[in-house]
mmCIF file of C-alpha atoms and ligand atoms in Angstrom:
data_model
loop_
_atom_site.group_PDB
_atom_site.id
_atom_site.type_symbol
_atom_site.label_atom_id
_atom_site.label_comp_id
_atom_site.label_asym_id
_atom_site.label_seq_id
_atom_site.Cartn_x
_atom_site.Cartn_y
_atom_site.Cartn_z
ATOM 1 C CA MET A 16 0.000 0.000 0.000
ATOM 2 C CA PHE A 17 1.191 3.462 -0.817
ATOM 3 C CA PHE A 18 0.644 6.510 1.331
ATOM 4 C CA ARG A 19 0.967 10.155 0.436
ATOM 5 C CA PHE A 20 2.080 12.837 2.881
ATOM 6 C CA SER A 21 1.439 16.546 2.583
ATOM 7 C CA GLU A 22 2.094 19.496 4.859
ATOM 8 C CA SER A 23 0.463 22.922 4.839
ATOM 9 C CA ASN A 24 1.805 26.210 6.155
ATOM 10 C CA SER A 25 -0.794 26.317 8.921
ATOM 11 C CA GLY A 26 -0.021 29.316 11.099
ATOM 12 C CA GLY A 27 1.949 31.059 8.370
ATOM 13 C CA SER A 28 5.136 29.042 8.031
ATOM 14 C CA TRP A 29 6.228 25.555 7.000
ATOM 15 C CA TRP A 30 6.476 23.020 9.789
ATOM 16 C CA LEU A 31 9.197 20.722 8.481
ATOM 17 C CA SER A 32 12.680 21.680 7.342
ATOM 18 C CA GLY A 33 14.682 20.261 4.477
ATOM 19 C CA ASP A 34 16.717 18.256 6.977
ATOM 20 C CA VAL A 35 13.570 16.358 7.929
ATOM 21 C CA TYR A 36 12.778 15.528 4.311
ATOM 22 C CA LEU A 37 16.347 14.396 3.759
ATOM 23 C CA ALA A 38 16.098 12.127 6.814
ATOM 24 C CA LEU A 39 12.850 10.666 5.448
ATOM 25 C CA LEU A 40 14.495 9.964 2.087
ATOM 26 C CA GLN A 41 17.583 8.472 3.710
ATOM 27 C CA THR A 42 15.528 5.704 5.310
ATOM 28 C CA GLY A 43 14.537 4.518 1.838
ATOM 29 C CA ASP A 44 10.920 4.195 2.985
ATOM 30 C CA TRP A 45 9.851 7.556 1.582
ATOM 31 C CA GLY A 46 10.357 8.979 -1.891
ATOM 32 C CA LEU A 47 8.604 10.574 -4.837
ATOM 33 C CA GLU A 48 6.661 9.293 -7.801
ATOM 34 C CA ALA A 49 8.710 8.846 -10.958
ATOM 35 C CA SER A 50 6.313 11.178 -12.773
ATOM 36 C CA ASN A 51 7.428 13.947 -10.408
ATOM 37 C CA VAL A 52 11.143 13.488 -11.000
ATOM 38 C CA ALA A 53 11.440 11.828 -14.404
ATOM 39 C CA GLY A 54 11.949 13.528 -17.730
ATOM 40 C CA SER A 55 14.854 15.601 -16.556
ATOM 41 C CA ASP A 56 17.712 15.351 -14.124
ATOM 42 C CA VAL A 57 16.235 16.171 -10.760
ATOM 43 C CA LEU A 58 19.462 17.959 -9.848
ATOM 44 C CA ARG A 59 18.805 20.480 -12.601
ATOM 45 C CA ARG A 60 15.198 21.115 -11.725
ATOM 46 C CA GLU A 61 14.100 24.329 -10.166
ATOM 47 C CA MET A 62 14.665 23.830 -6.469
ATOM 48 C CA GLN A 63 11.178 25.185 -5.791
ATOM 49 C CA ASP A 64 9.762 22.231 -7.699
ATOM 50 C CA LEU A 65 11.632 19.732 -5.581
ATOM 51 C CA LYS A 66 10.547 21.455 -2.374
ATOM 52 C CA HIS A 67 6.987 21.457 -3.618
ATOM 53 C CA TYR A 68 7.028 17.752 -4.405
ATOM 54 C CA LEU A 69 8.646 16.811 -1.116
ATOM 55 C CA ARG A 70 6.165 18.880 0.888
ATOM 56 C CA HIS A 71 3.054 17.858 -1.009
ATOM 57 C CA GLU A 72 3.727 14.617 -2.877
ATOM 58 C CA LEU A 73 5.965 12.583 -0.606
ATOM 59 C CA VAL A 74 5.024 8.913 -0.886
ATOM 60 C CA GLY A 75 5.905 5.783 1.045
ATOM 61 C CA GLN A 76 5.140 2.072 0.837
ATOM 62 C CA PHE A 77 3.971 0.348 3.998
ATOM 63 C CA ASP A 78 1.741 -2.535 5.070
ATOM 64 C CA SER A 79 -0.739 -0.264 6.848
ATOM 65 C CA ILE A 80 -1.562 3.347 7.614
ATOM 66 C CA HIS A 81 -0.393 2.617 11.136
ATOM 67 C CA ALA A 82 3.056 1.626 9.863
ATOM 68 C CA ALA A 83 3.216 4.683 7.592
ATOM 69 C CA ARG A 84 2.302 7.018 10.437
ATOM 70 C CA ALA A 85 4.740 5.352 12.847
ATOM 71 C CA SER A 86 7.576 5.655 10.320
ATOM 72 C CA PHE A 87 6.859 9.288 9.606
ATOM 73 C CA GLU A 88 6.408 10.337 13.222
ATOM 74 C CA SER A 89 9.565 8.607 14.433
ATOM 75 C CA ILE A 90 11.769 10.001 11.644
ATOM 76 C CA ALA A 91 10.306 13.506 11.509
ATOM 77 C CA ASN A 92 9.723 13.692 15.263
ATOM 78 C CA VAL A 93 6.269 15.209 14.814
ATOM 79 C CA ASN A 94 2.720 14.413 15.882
ATOM 80 C CA LEU A 95 0.729 13.883 12.680
ATOM 81 C CA ASP A 96 -2.417 14.875 14.601
ATOM 82 C CA GLU A 97 -0.962 18.287 15.433
ATOM 83 C CA PRO A 98 -3.985 20.643 15.364
ATOM 84 C CA GLY A 99 -2.149 23.605 13.817
ATOM 85 C CA CYS A 100 -3.570 27.090 14.183
ATOM 86 C CA GLU A 101 -7.291 27.783 14.687
ATOM 87 C CA CYS A 102 -7.929 29.344 11.285
ATOM 88 C CA CYS A 103 -5.705 27.158 9.088
ATOM 89 C CA GLY A 104 -6.294 23.761 10.630
ATOM 90 C CA ARG A 105 -4.097 20.700 10.722
ATOM 91 C CA PRO A 106 -0.697 21.048 9.055
ATOM 92 C CA PHE A 107 -0.138 17.370 8.256
ATOM 93 C CA ARG A 108 -2.071 14.951 6.100
ATOM 94 C CA ILE A 109 -1.260 11.344 5.304
ATOM 95 C CA THR A 110 -3.590 9.104 3.342
ATOM 96 C CA GLU A 111 -3.533 5.930 1.295
ATOM 97 C CA THR A 112 -2.966 6.795 -2.343
ATOM 98 C CA TYR A 113 -2.782 5.438 -5.851
ATOM 99 C CA MET A 114 0.461 6.100 -7.708
ATOM 100 C CA ASP A 115 0.497 6.822 -11.430
ATOM 101 C CA SER A 116 4.152 5.897 -11.758
ATOM 102 C CA ALA A 117 6.905 4.055 -9.927
ATOM 103 C CA PHE A 118 8.321 4.915 -6.535
ATOM 104 C CA VAL A 119 11.677 6.716 -6.716
ATOM 105 C CA ASN A 120 14.280 7.065 -4.026
ATOM 106 C CA ASP A 121 17.679 7.118 -5.673
ATOM 107 C CA ALA A 122 21.043 8.774 -5.079
ATOM 108 C CA ALA A 123 20.220 11.678 -7.410
ATOM 109 C CA LEU A 124 17.043 12.503 -5.522
ATOM 110 C CA ARG A 125 18.753 12.325 -2.142
ATOM 111 C CA ALA A 126 21.640 14.470 -3.413
ATOM 112 C CA ALA A 127 19.207 17.068 -4.739
ATOM 113 C CA CYS A 128 17.421 17.173 -1.405
ATOM 114 C CA GLU A 129 20.708 17.400 0.448
ATOM 115 C CA ALA A 130 21.732 20.359 -1.705
ATOM 116 C CA ILE A 131 18.761 22.345 -0.416
ATOM 117 C CA THR A 132 18.662 21.338 3.241
ATOM 118 C CA SER A 133 18.777 24.945 4.405
ATOM 119 C CA TRP A 134 15.054 25.485 3.833
HETATM 120 ZN ZN1 LIG B 217 -4.152 30.219 10.630
#
């Protein structure tokens, strides 16, 4: 089963830093869909695109939603049920998803993420 994670900027700023996304990629359990990184060298992509995909299209393969949540929470050190601010709502969302293309977590993707960890 695949699961898709997304964060919002509830309260006016992003909740997770690039270091967190790099840590998620480094486990090998989380990555992106090939359709989001294929077609060009991810290292040459606009960095904003990569940030966007990591924040809104991060995917992982697990046996259950429980396993996906446990993985994410232990690596990112966050509570996925964080309520966020009163007007914006919850900052984190993780749901089972269908993937249009293959799961990607390769050295090029991790290197591209590492190159932008100061975000
Ligand atoms: Zn708000």
